[in-house]
Amino acid sequence: MRYTDRSLRILKYAEMEAERTTKVVYPVHLLLGILLDKTGVCAELYINYPSLTEILNDRIEQMQFDIEDKGIIYEPFNINISQTTKTVLEHADFQMKRFKQVYINEGHIVDAIFKNNDRITKAIIDGLDVSRILEIVSVPRDMIVSLRDYSFPTIPTSGITFRKAKLSDASSLKIFVEKEFGNGWLDSIKNGFLKEDIPIFIAQDDQGIIGFACFDVVRRKKGLFGPMGTSFSNRIQGIGYTLLHYCLVEMKEIGYEYAVIGEAGPLEFYEKACNADVIPKKITDLQQ
């Protein structure tokens, strides 16, 4: 399994909490690990639900764990984890692959915890505002990038060509998008090709298009980055990173001071790639 850096930190925090309490990592420790990370949406959850850490720790003390459960060895943990924790991580991996992503993130983990039906996990999360927790951590979030002091980064050379799309690319890009991602983005792509200066960049190799990125095409809204996608077989090569920055530098040249990334899925990618910040949700009723 592949994990984002934040997810690896969460697993490490979960392990620390388990060493302090049950000596075996249970799903509740993953939740505590998320609250301890305090970055990105994890920090937002901690701020909006300040009592959650205490609630979870109180329930761990009250819960009767199976003392015969010695757990199982499972990477990347250094101590044993419960079978239910293994199930949670396997479901997170399934969700990640279902959305054609390549790294398990905090959203996949939280979603998998709340879909777990074992006795202990159900008792631990009983009465929590699960839907609002998921709304913060597990659903795609809007992000914002300041372009005021933005500068185009150094891009490593490769055998991949990056260029502005031309009208003649419309048919091949439509075929690529439909094959790799379905038809959900086709209207936005069409909007891009209706513009005189097409706000779409593509990446291609000898075989054809392998990635694309757009701006100002979703509902024809100004200052909105996306959609962006890279063929599954070409992930983790910096293609999305490069396409993102070709769009951002042009958005800055147009005169935008900010770029909004709508419903971003891999939040940590954008946080690292362009210092994007999640736009906070106004949630005030998560107290318990």
PDB file of C-alpha atoms in Angstrom:
ATOM      1  CA  MET A   1       0.000   0.000   0.000  1.00  0.00           C
ATOM      2  CA  ARG A   2       1.100   3.552  -0.703  1.00  0.00           C
ATOM      3  CA  TYR A   3       0.325   6.317   1.793  1.00  0.00           C
ATOM      4  CA  THR A   4       0.624  10.087   1.625  1.00  0.00           C
ATOM      5  CA  ASP A   5       3.125  11.635   4.019  1.00  0.00           C
ATOM      6  CA  ARG A   6       0.262  12.868   6.211  1.00  0.00           C
ATOM      7  CA  SER A   7      -1.269   9.379   6.329  1.00  0.00           C
ATOM      8  CA  LEU A   8       2.063   7.898   7.374  1.00  0.00           C
ATOM      9  CA  ARG A   9       2.243  10.429  10.187  1.00  0.00           C
ATOM     10  CA  ILE A  10      -1.313   9.498  11.204  1.00  0.00           C
ATOM     11  CA  LEU A  11      -0.328   5.819  11.366  1.00  0.00           C
ATOM     12  CA  LYS A  12       2.691   6.705  13.495  1.00  0.00           C
ATOM     13  CA  TYR A  13       0.561   8.785  15.880  1.00  0.00           C
ATOM     14  CA  ALA A  14      -1.967   5.930  16.039  1.00  0.00           C
ATOM     15  CA  GLU A  15       0.820   3.554  16.982  1.00  0.00           C
ATOM     16  CA  MET A  16       1.975   5.896  19.745  1.00  0.00           C
ATOM     17  CA  GLU A  17      -1.569   6.070  21.143  1.00  0.00           C
ATOM     18  CA  ALA A  18      -1.919   2.303  21.016  1.00  0.00           C
ATOM     19  CA  GLU A  19       1.373   1.839  22.887  1.00  0.00           C
ATOM     20  CA  ARG A  20       0.006   4.155  25.569  1.00  0.00           C
ATOM     21  CA  THR A  21      -3.311   2.301  25.908  1.00  0.00           C
ATOM     22  CA  THR A  22      -4.129  -1.117  24.452  1.00  0.00           C
ATOM     23  CA  LYS A  23      -0.737  -2.200  22.984  1.00  0.00           C
ATOM     24  CA  VAL A  24      -2.587  -3.149  19.787  1.00  0.00           C
ATOM     25  CA  VAL A  25      -3.631  -0.593  17.148  1.00  0.00           C
ATOM     26  CA  TYR A  26      -7.421  -0.362  16.799  1.00  0.00           C
ATOM     27  CA  PRO A  27      -9.415   1.908  14.431  1.00  0.00           C
ATOM     28  CA  VAL A  28     -10.029   4.359  17.284  1.00  0.00           C
ATOM     29  CA  HIS A  29      -6.280   4.968  17.417  1.00  0.00           C
ATOM     30  CA  LEU A  30      -6.367   5.950  13.746  1.00  0.00           C
ATOM     31  CA  LEU A  31      -8.955   8.601  14.638  1.00  0.00           C
ATOM     32  CA  LEU A  32      -6.739   9.859  17.439  1.00  0.00           C
ATOM     33  CA  GLY A  33      -3.827   9.915  15.005  1.00  0.00           C
ATOM     34  CA  ILE A  34      -5.807  12.163  12.681  1.00  0.00           C
ATOM     35  CA  LEU A  35      -6.528  14.587  15.521  1.00  0.00           C
ATOM     36  CA  LEU A  36      -2.873  14.610  16.559  1.00  0.00           C
ATOM     37  CA  ASP A  37      -1.573  15.437  13.096  1.00  0.00           C
ATOM     38  CA  LYS A  38      -3.009  18.984  13.132  1.00  0.00           C
ATOM     39  CA  THR A  39      -2.254  19.773   9.486  1.00  0.00           C
ATOM     40  CA  GLY A  40      -4.671  20.434   6.629  1.00  0.00           C
ATOM     41  CA  VAL A  41      -8.159  19.067   7.162  1.00  0.00           C
ATOM     42  CA  CYS A  42      -6.936  17.171  10.240  1.00  0.00           C
ATOM     43  CA  ALA A  43      -6.261  20.527  11.883  1.00  0.00           C
ATOM     44  CA  GLU A  44      -9.689  21.740  10.802  1.00  0.00           C
ATOM     45  CA  LEU A  45     -11.330  18.729  12.436  1.00  0.00           C
ATOM     46  CA  TYR A  46      -9.346  19.318  15.635  1.00  0.00           C
ATOM     47  CA  ILE A  47     -10.360  22.995  15.733  1.00  0.00           C
ATOM     48  CA  ASN A  48     -14.029  22.336  15.005  1.00  0.00           C
ATOM     49  CA  TYR A  49     -14.329  19.342  17.319  1.00  0.00           C
ATOM     50  CA  PRO A  50     -11.994  20.165  20.256  1.00  0.00           C
ATOM     51  CA  SER A  51     -13.679  17.703  22.594  1.00  0.00           C
ATOM     52  CA  LEU A  52     -13.311  14.725  20.273  1.00  0.00           C
ATOM     53  CA  THR A  53      -9.870  13.688  21.554  1.00  0.00           C
ATOM     54  CA  GLU A  54     -11.154  13.571  25.128  1.00  0.00           C
ATOM     55  CA  ILE A  55     -14.300  11.700  24.073  1.00  0.00           C
ATOM     56  CA  LEU A  56     -12.280   9.026  22.261  1.00  0.00           C
ATOM     57  CA  ASN A  57      -9.796   8.606  25.111  1.00  0.00           C
ATOM     58  CA  ASP A  58     -12.632   8.288  27.644  1.00  0.00           C
ATOM     59  CA  ARG A  59     -14.268   5.598  25.535  1.00  0.00           C
ATOM     60  CA  ILE A  60     -11.011   3.679  25.201  1.00  0.00           C
ATOM     61  CA  GLU A  61     -10.767   3.596  29.003  1.00  0.00           C
ATOM     62  CA  GLN A  62     -14.372   2.407  29.333  1.00  0.00           C
ATOM     63  CA  MET A  63     -14.246  -0.135  26.506  1.00  0.00           C
ATOM     64  CA  GLN A  64     -13.572  -3.774  27.259  1.00  0.00           C
ATOM     65  CA  PHE A  65     -11.048  -4.850  24.642  1.00  0.00           C
ATOM     66  CA  ASP A  66     -10.333  -8.521  24.096  1.00  0.00           C
ATOM     67  CA  ILE A  67      -7.232  -9.163  26.205  1.00  0.00           C
ATOM     68  CA  GLU A  68      -6.605 -12.311  24.153  1.00  0.00           C
ATOM     69  CA  ASP A  69      -6.289 -10.214  20.991  1.00  0.00           C
ATOM     70  CA  LYS A  70      -2.556  -9.996  20.410  1.00  0.00           C
ATOM     71  CA  GLY A  71      -3.036  -8.489  16.959  1.00  0.00           C
ATOM     72  CA  ILE A  72      -1.178  -9.192  13.748  1.00  0.00           C
ATOM     73  CA  ILE A  73       2.001  -7.905  12.136  1.00  0.00           C
ATOM     74  CA  TYR A  74       1.208  -5.388   9.398  1.00  0.00           C
ATOM     75  CA  GLU A  75       3.395  -2.875   7.578  1.00  0.00           C
ATOM     76  CA  PRO A  76       4.253  -0.085   8.141  1.00  0.00           C
ATOM     77  CA  PHE A  77       3.469  -0.518  11.859  1.00  0.00           C
ATOM     78  CA  ASN A  78       6.115  -1.505  14.376  1.00  0.00           C
ATOM     79  CA  ILE A  79       3.568  -2.962  16.803  1.00  0.00           C
ATOM     80  CA  ASN A  80       0.707  -5.322  16.067  1.00  0.00           C
ATOM     81  CA  ILE A  81      -2.646  -4.115  14.789  1.00  0.00           C
ATOM     82  CA  SER A  82      -6.109  -5.621  15.203  1.00  0.00           C
ATOM     83  CA  GLN A  83      -7.825  -7.493  12.399  1.00  0.00           C
ATOM     84  CA  THR A  84     -10.385  -4.666  12.252  1.00  0.00           C
ATOM     85  CA  THR A  85      -7.626  -2.109  11.670  1.00  0.00           C
ATOM     86  CA  LYS A  86      -6.294  -4.274   8.839  1.00  0.00           C
ATOM     87  CA  THR A  87      -9.820  -4.351   7.384  1.00  0.00           C
ATOM     88  CA  VAL A  88     -10.057  -0.555   7.636  1.00  0.00           C
ATOM     89  CA  LEU A  89      -6.766  -0.047   5.800  1.00  0.00           C
ATOM     90  CA  GLU A  90      -7.732  -2.551   3.111  1.00  0.00           C
ATOM     91  CA  HIS A  91     -11.019  -0.718   2.582  1.00  0.00           C
ATOM     92  CA  ALA A  92      -9.119   2.596   2.422  1.00  0.00           C
ATOM     93  CA  ASP A  93      -6.905   1.052  -0.253  1.00  0.00           C
ATOM     94  CA  PHE A  94      -9.998  -0.102  -2.139  1.00  0.00           C
ATOM     95  CA  GLN A  95     -11.510   3.397  -2.003  1.00  0.00           C
ATOM     96  CA  MET A  96      -8.259   4.918  -3.219  1.00  0.00           C
ATOM     97  CA  LYS A  97      -8.170   2.588  -6.235  1.00  0.00           C
ATOM     98  CA  ARG A  98     -11.865   3.092  -6.902  1.00  0.00           C
ATOM     99  CA  PHE A  99     -11.227   6.813  -7.399  1.00  0.00           C
ATOM    100  CA  LYS A 100      -8.157   6.027  -9.541  1.00  0.00           C
ATOM    101  CA  GLN A 101      -5.788   7.577  -7.054  1.00  0.00           C
ATOM    102  CA  VAL A 102      -2.364   6.248  -6.113  1.00  0.00           C
ATOM    103  CA  TYR A 103      -1.921   7.149  -2.423  1.00  0.00           C
ATOM    104  CA  ILE A 104      -4.119   6.399   0.590  1.00  0.00           C
ATOM    105  CA  ASN A 105      -4.978   9.691   2.287  1.00  0.00           C
ATOM    106  CA  GLU A 106      -6.679  10.713   5.524  1.00  0.00           C
ATOM    107  CA  GLY A 107     -10.068  10.888   3.797  1.00  0.00           C
ATOM    108  CA  HIS A 108      -9.888   7.262   2.692  1.00  0.00           C
ATOM    109  CA  ILE A 109      -8.942   6.193   6.231  1.00  0.00           C
ATOM    110  CA  VAL A 110     -11.764   8.084   7.968  1.00  0.00           C
ATOM    111  CA  ASP A 111     -14.341   6.872   5.458  1.00  0.00           C
ATOM    112  CA  ALA A 112     -13.174   3.286   6.002  1.00  0.00           C
ATOM    113  CA  ILE A 113     -13.360   3.606   9.801  1.00  0.00           C
ATOM    114  CA  PHE A 114     -16.979   4.738   9.733  1.00  0.00           C
ATOM    115  CA  LYS A 115     -17.936   1.952   7.335  1.00  0.00           C
ATOM    116  CA  ASN A 116     -16.494  -0.646   9.673  1.00  0.00           C
ATOM    117  CA  ASN A 117     -19.172  -2.589  11.538  1.00  0.00           C
ATOM    118  CA  ASP A 118     -17.250  -4.328  14.301  1.00  0.00           C
ATOM    119  CA  ARG A 119     -18.562  -4.048  17.859  1.00  0.00           C
ATOM    120  CA  ILE A 120     -15.754  -1.962  19.320  1.00  0.00           C
ATOM    121  CA  THR A 121     -15.644   0.622  16.524  1.00  0.00           C
ATOM    122  CA  LYS A 122     -19.426   1.036  16.569  1.00  0.00           C
ATOM    123  CA  ALA A 123     -19.338   1.628  20.330  1.00  0.00           C
ATOM    124  CA  ILE A 124     -16.462   4.111  20.043  1.00  0.00           C
ATOM    125  CA  ILE A 125     -18.173   6.282  17.396  1.00  0.00           C
ATOM    126  CA  ASP A 126     -21.698   6.007  18.802  1.00  0.00           C
ATOM    127  CA  GLY A 127     -23.290   9.452  19.040  1.00  0.00           C
ATOM    128  CA  LEU A 128     -20.552  11.277  17.138  1.00  0.00           C
ATOM    129  CA  ASP A 129     -21.586  13.576  14.301  1.00  0.00           C
ATOM    130  CA  VAL A 130     -20.181  11.214  11.690  1.00  0.00           C
ATOM    131  CA  SER A 131     -21.619  13.020   8.677  1.00  0.00           C
ATOM    132  CA  ARG A 132     -19.966  16.306   9.643  1.00  0.00           C
ATOM    133  CA  ILE A 133     -16.633  14.630  10.387  1.00  0.00           C
ATOM    134  CA  LEU A 134     -16.757  13.051   6.943  1.00  0.00           C
ATOM    135  CA  GLU A 135     -17.689  16.434   5.461  1.00  0.00           C
ATOM    136  CA  ILE A 136     -14.473  17.920   6.816  1.00  0.00           C
ATOM    137  CA  VAL A 137     -12.047  15.084   6.208  1.00  0.00           C
ATOM    138  CA  SER A 138     -13.371  12.711   3.554  1.00  0.00           C
ATOM    139  CA  VAL A 139     -15.116  14.680   0.819  1.00  0.00           C
ATOM    140  CA  PRO A 140     -13.351  16.689  -1.926  1.00  0.00           C
ATOM    141  CA  ARG A 141     -12.632  20.216  -0.729  1.00  0.00           C
ATOM    142  CA  ASP A 142     -12.185  23.558  -2.427  1.00  0.00           C
ATOM    143  CA  MET A 143      -8.679  24.974  -2.140  1.00  0.00           C
ATOM    144  CA  ILE A 144      -7.158  28.372  -2.905  1.00  0.00           C
ATOM    145  CA  VAL A 145      -3.749  29.393  -4.218  1.00  0.00           C
ATOM    146  CA  SER A 146      -2.339  32.907  -3.919  1.00  0.00           C
ATOM    147  CA  LEU A 147      -0.820  34.030  -7.230  1.00  0.00           C
ATOM    148  CA  ARG A 148       0.356  37.400  -5.947  1.00  0.00           C
ATOM    149  CA  ASP A 149       3.928  36.233  -5.306  1.00  0.00           C
ATOM    150  CA  TYR A 150       3.719  33.095  -7.433  1.00  0.00           C
ATOM    151  CA  SER A 151       6.594  32.193  -9.711  1.00  0.00           C
ATOM    152  CA  PHE A 152       6.915  29.303 -12.120  1.00  0.00           C
ATOM    153  CA  PRO A 153       9.035  26.545 -10.538  1.00  0.00           C
ATOM    154  CA  THR A 154      11.952  24.724 -12.103  1.00  0.00           C
ATOM    155  CA  ILE A 155      10.533  21.785 -14.027  1.00  0.00           C
ATOM    156  CA  PRO A 156      12.754  18.717 -14.557  1.00  0.00           C
ATOM    157  CA  THR A 157      13.349  17.861 -18.200  1.00  0.00           C
ATOM    158  CA  SER A 158      11.748  14.716 -19.572  1.00  0.00           C
ATOM    159  CA  GLY A 159      10.721  13.124 -22.820  1.00  0.00           C
ATOM    160  CA  ILE A 160       7.158  14.372 -22.350  1.00  0.00           C
ATOM    161  CA  THR A 161       5.862  17.343 -24.348  1.00  0.00           C
ATOM    162  CA  PHE A 162       3.753  19.965 -22.580  1.00  0.00           C
ATOM    163  CA  ARG A 163       1.903  22.504 -24.681  1.00  0.00           C
ATOM    164  CA  LYS A 164      -1.230  24.599 -25.044  1.00  0.00           C
ATOM    165  CA  ALA A 165      -4.112  22.713 -26.613  1.00  0.00           C
ATOM    166  CA  LYS A 166      -5.242  23.614 -30.127  1.00  0.00           C
ATOM    167  CA  LEU A 167      -8.703  23.263 -31.627  1.00  0.00           C
ATOM    168  CA  SER A 168      -7.459  20.233 -33.552  1.00  0.00           C
ATOM    169  CA  ASP A 169      -6.823  18.471 -30.209  1.00  0.00           C
ATOM    170  CA  ALA A 170     -10.504  18.530 -29.220  1.00  0.00           C
ATOM    171  CA  SER A 171     -11.407  15.087 -30.523  1.00  0.00           C
ATOM    172  CA  SER A 172      -8.338  13.265 -29.184  1.00  0.00           C
ATOM    173  CA  LEU A 173      -8.615  14.957 -25.778  1.00  0.00           C
ATOM    174  CA  LYS A 174     -12.296  14.008 -25.535  1.00  0.00           C
ATOM    175  CA  ILE A 175     -11.410  10.379 -26.285  1.00  0.00           C
ATOM    176  CA  PHE A 176      -8.603  10.423 -23.691  1.00  0.00           C
ATOM    177  CA  VAL A 177     -10.769  11.963 -20.959  1.00  0.00           C
ATOM    178  CA  GLU A 178     -13.694   9.631 -21.601  1.00  0.00           C
ATOM    179  CA  LYS A 179     -11.441   6.566 -21.554  1.00  0.00           C
ATOM    180  CA  GLU A 180      -9.539   7.506 -18.396  1.00  0.00           C
ATOM    181  CA  PHE A 181     -12.143   9.380 -16.344  1.00  0.00           C
ATOM    182  CA  GLY A 182     -15.617   8.827 -17.809  1.00  0.00           C
ATOM    183  CA  ASN A 183     -17.863  11.533 -19.212  1.00  0.00           C
ATOM    184  CA  GLY A 184     -18.192  13.793 -16.163  1.00  0.00           C
ATOM    185  CA  TRP A 185     -15.635  16.314 -17.412  1.00  0.00           C
ATOM    186  CA  LEU A 186     -16.649  16.436 -21.070  1.00  0.00           C
ATOM    187  CA  ASP A 187     -18.852  19.538 -20.785  1.00  0.00           C
ATOM    188  CA  SER A 188     -16.031  21.458 -19.122  1.00  0.00           C
ATOM    189  CA  ILE A 189     -13.583  20.356 -21.818  1.00  0.00           C
ATOM    190  CA  LYS A 190     -16.060  21.500 -24.460  1.00  0.00           C
ATOM    191  CA  ASN A 191     -16.323  24.907 -22.759  1.00  0.00           C
ATOM    192  CA  GLY A 192     -12.560  25.262 -23.034  1.00  0.00           C
ATOM    193  CA  PHE A 193     -12.519  24.650 -26.774  1.00  0.00           C
ATOM    194  CA  LEU A 194     -15.235  27.273 -27.297  1.00  0.00           C
ATOM    195  CA  LYS A 195     -12.806  29.988 -26.173  1.00  0.00           C
ATOM    196  CA  GLU A 196     -10.598  31.839 -28.637  1.00  0.00           C
ATOM    197  CA  ASP A 197      -7.590  31.382 -26.329  1.00  0.00           C
ATOM    198  CA  ILE A 198      -8.099  27.789 -25.220  1.00  0.00           C
ATOM    199  CA  PRO A 199      -7.308  27.502 -21.460  1.00  0.00           C
ATOM    200  CA  ILE A 200      -6.199  23.883 -21.673  1.00  0.00           C
ATOM    201  CA  PHE A 201      -2.719  22.384 -21.499  1.00  0.00           C
ATOM    202  CA  ILE A 202      -1.905  18.840 -22.545  1.00  0.00           C
ATOM    203  CA  ALA A 203       0.950  16.426 -21.965  1.00  0.00           C
ATOM    204  CA  GLN A 204       1.832  13.912 -24.647  1.00  0.00           C
ATOM    205  CA  ASP A 205       4.383  11.282 -25.464  1.00  0.00           C
ATOM    206  CA  ASP A 206       4.979   9.283 -28.633  1.00  0.00           C
ATOM    207  CA  GLN A 207       1.692   7.453 -28.119  1.00  0.00           C
ATOM    208  CA  GLY A 208      -0.491  10.554 -27.740  1.00  0.00           C
ATOM    209  CA  ILE A 209      -2.116  12.498 -24.896  1.00  0.00           C
ATOM    210  CA  ILE A 210      -1.269  11.269 -21.405  1.00  0.00           C
ATOM    211  CA  GLY A 211      -2.511  14.201 -19.315  1.00  0.00           C
ATOM    212  CA  PHE A 212      -4.330  17.523 -19.351  1.00  0.00           C
ATOM    213  CA  ALA A 213      -5.226  20.475 -17.148  1.00  0.00           C
ATOM    214  CA  CYS A 214      -7.657  23.382 -17.600  1.00  0.00           C
ATOM    215  CA  PHE A 215      -8.861  26.585 -16.001  1.00  0.00           C
ATOM    216  CA  ASP A 216     -11.882  28.836 -16.488  1.00  0.00           C
ATOM    217  CA  VAL A 217     -13.862  25.935 -18.004  1.00  0.00           C
ATOM    218  CA  VAL A 218     -16.022  24.553 -15.170  1.00  0.00           C
ATOM    219  CA  ARG A 219     -19.381  26.288 -15.558  1.00  0.00           C
ATOM    220  CA  ARG A 220     -17.238  28.929 -17.368  1.00  0.00           C
ATOM    221  CA  LYS A 221     -16.309  30.414 -14.008  1.00  0.00           C
ATOM    222  CA  LYS A 222     -13.297  32.738 -13.922  1.00  0.00           C
ATOM    223  CA  GLY A 223     -10.341  31.894 -11.691  1.00  0.00           C
ATOM    224  CA  LEU A 224     -11.314  28.249 -11.226  1.00  0.00           C
ATOM    225  CA  PHE A 225      -8.575  25.687 -11.874  1.00  0.00           C
ATOM    226  CA  GLY A 226      -9.471  22.219 -13.142  1.00  0.00           C
ATOM    227  CA  PRO A 227     -10.271  19.636 -14.122  1.00  0.00           C
ATOM    228  CA  MET A 228      -6.881  17.977 -14.367  1.00  0.00           C
ATOM    229  CA  GLY A 229      -6.014  14.368 -14.996  1.00  0.00           C
ATOM    230  CA  THR A 230      -3.138  12.059 -15.895  1.00  0.00           C
ATOM    231  CA  SER A 231      -3.478   8.582 -17.344  1.00  0.00           C
ATOM    232  CA  PHE A 232      -3.275   5.992 -14.586  1.00  0.00           C
ATOM    233  CA  SER A 233      -0.219   4.318 -16.127  1.00  0.00           C
ATOM    234  CA  ASN A 234       1.683   7.618 -16.060  1.00  0.00           C
ATOM    235  CA  ARG A 235       1.080   8.735 -12.476  1.00  0.00           C
ATOM    236  CA  ILE A 236       3.889   9.757 -10.086  1.00  0.00           C
ATOM    237  CA  GLN A 237       6.040  11.174 -12.886  1.00  0.00           C
ATOM    238  CA  GLY A 238       5.431  14.858 -12.225  1.00  0.00           C
ATOM    239  CA  ILE A 239       3.038  15.246 -15.148  1.00  0.00           C
ATOM    240  CA  GLY A 240       0.182  16.647 -13.066  1.00  0.00           C
ATOM    241  CA  TYR A 241       2.602  18.924 -11.221  1.00  0.00           C
ATOM    242  CA  THR A 242       3.877  20.389 -14.486  1.00  0.00           C
ATOM    243  CA  LEU A 243       0.408  20.818 -16.012  1.00  0.00           C
ATOM    244  CA  LEU A 244      -0.791  22.527 -12.839  1.00  0.00           C
ATOM    245  CA  HIS A 245       1.979  25.097 -13.004  1.00  0.00           C
ATOM    246  CA  TYR A 246       1.506  25.805 -16.707  1.00  0.00           C
ATOM    247  CA  CYS A 247      -2.081  26.726 -15.838  1.00  0.00           C
ATOM    248  CA  LEU A 248      -1.182  28.752 -12.739  1.00  0.00           C
ATOM    249  CA  VAL A 249       1.434  30.854 -14.485  1.00  0.00           C
ATOM    250  CA  GLU A 250      -1.019  31.704 -17.268  1.00  0.00           C
ATOM    251  CA  MET A 251      -3.710  32.548 -14.724  1.00  0.00           C
ATOM    252  CA  LYS A 252      -1.274  34.939 -13.070  1.00  0.00           C
ATOM    253  CA  GLU A 253      -0.382  36.497 -16.431  1.00  0.00           C
ATOM    254  CA  ILE A 254      -4.078  37.067 -17.126  1.00  0.00           C
ATOM    255  CA  GLY A 255      -4.253  39.025 -13.873  1.00  0.00           C
ATOM    256  CA  TYR A 256      -5.787  36.663 -11.339  1.00  0.00           C
ATOM    257  CA  GLU A 257      -4.524  37.154  -7.782  1.00  0.00           C
ATOM    258  CA  TYR A 258      -5.953  33.811  -6.652  1.00  0.00           C
ATOM    259  CA  ALA A 259      -6.757  30.475  -8.223  1.00  0.00           C
ATOM    260  CA  VAL A 260      -9.489  28.308  -6.729  1.00  0.00           C
ATOM    261  CA  ILE A 261      -9.105  24.548  -7.068  1.00  0.00           C
ATOM    262  CA  GLY A 262     -12.622  23.202  -7.003  1.00  0.00           C
ATOM    263  CA  GLU A 263     -13.388  19.955  -5.164  1.00  0.00           C
ATOM    264  CA  ALA A 264      -9.788  18.821  -4.948  1.00  0.00           C
ATOM    265  CA  GLY A 265      -9.415  15.164  -4.059  1.00  0.00           C
ATOM    266  CA  PRO A 266      -5.673  14.711  -3.370  1.00  0.00           C
ATOM    267  CA  LEU A 267      -5.384  17.678  -0.992  1.00  0.00           C
ATOM    268  CA  GLU A 268      -1.820  16.984   0.050  1.00  0.00           C
ATOM    269  CA  PHE A 269      -0.673  17.040  -3.582  1.00  0.00           C
ATOM    270  CA  TYR A 270      -1.867  20.620  -4.014  1.00  0.00           C
ATOM    271  CA  GLU A 271      -0.597  21.667  -0.589  1.00  0.00           C
ATOM    272  CA  LYS A 272       2.903  20.581  -1.577  1.00  0.00           C
ATOM    273  CA  ALA A 273       2.796  21.440  -5.282  1.00  0.00           C
ATOM    274  CA  CYS A 274       1.637  25.058  -5.044  1.00  0.00           C
ATOM    275  CA  ASN A 275       1.073  25.917  -1.360  1.00  0.00           C
ATOM    276  CA  ALA A 276      -2.684  25.617  -1.758  1.00  0.00           C
ATOM    277  CA  ASP A 277      -4.837  25.951   1.346  1.00  0.00           C
ATOM    278  CA  VAL A 278      -8.145  24.236   2.022  1.00  0.00           C
ATOM    279  CA  ILE A 279     -10.964  26.767   2.191  1.00  0.00           C
ATOM    280  CA  PRO A 280     -12.380  26.251   5.707  1.00  0.00           C
ATOM    281  CA  LYS A 281     -15.946  25.137   6.241  1.00  0.00           C
ATOM    282  CA  LYS A 282     -17.999  27.097   8.724  1.00  0.00           C
ATOM    283  CA  ILE A 283     -18.849  24.341  11.149  1.00  0.00           C
ATOM    284  CA  THR A 284     -19.787  25.320  14.683  1.00  0.00           C
ATOM    285  CA  ASP A 285     -21.981  22.487  15.892  1.00  0.00           C
ATOM    286  CA  LEU A 286     -19.514  19.637  16.371  1.00  0.00           C
ATOM    287  CA  GLN A 287     -19.291  20.114  20.122  1.00  0.00           C
ATOM    288  CA  GLN A 288     -20.278  17.217  22.357  1.00  0.00           C
TER     289      GLN A 288
END
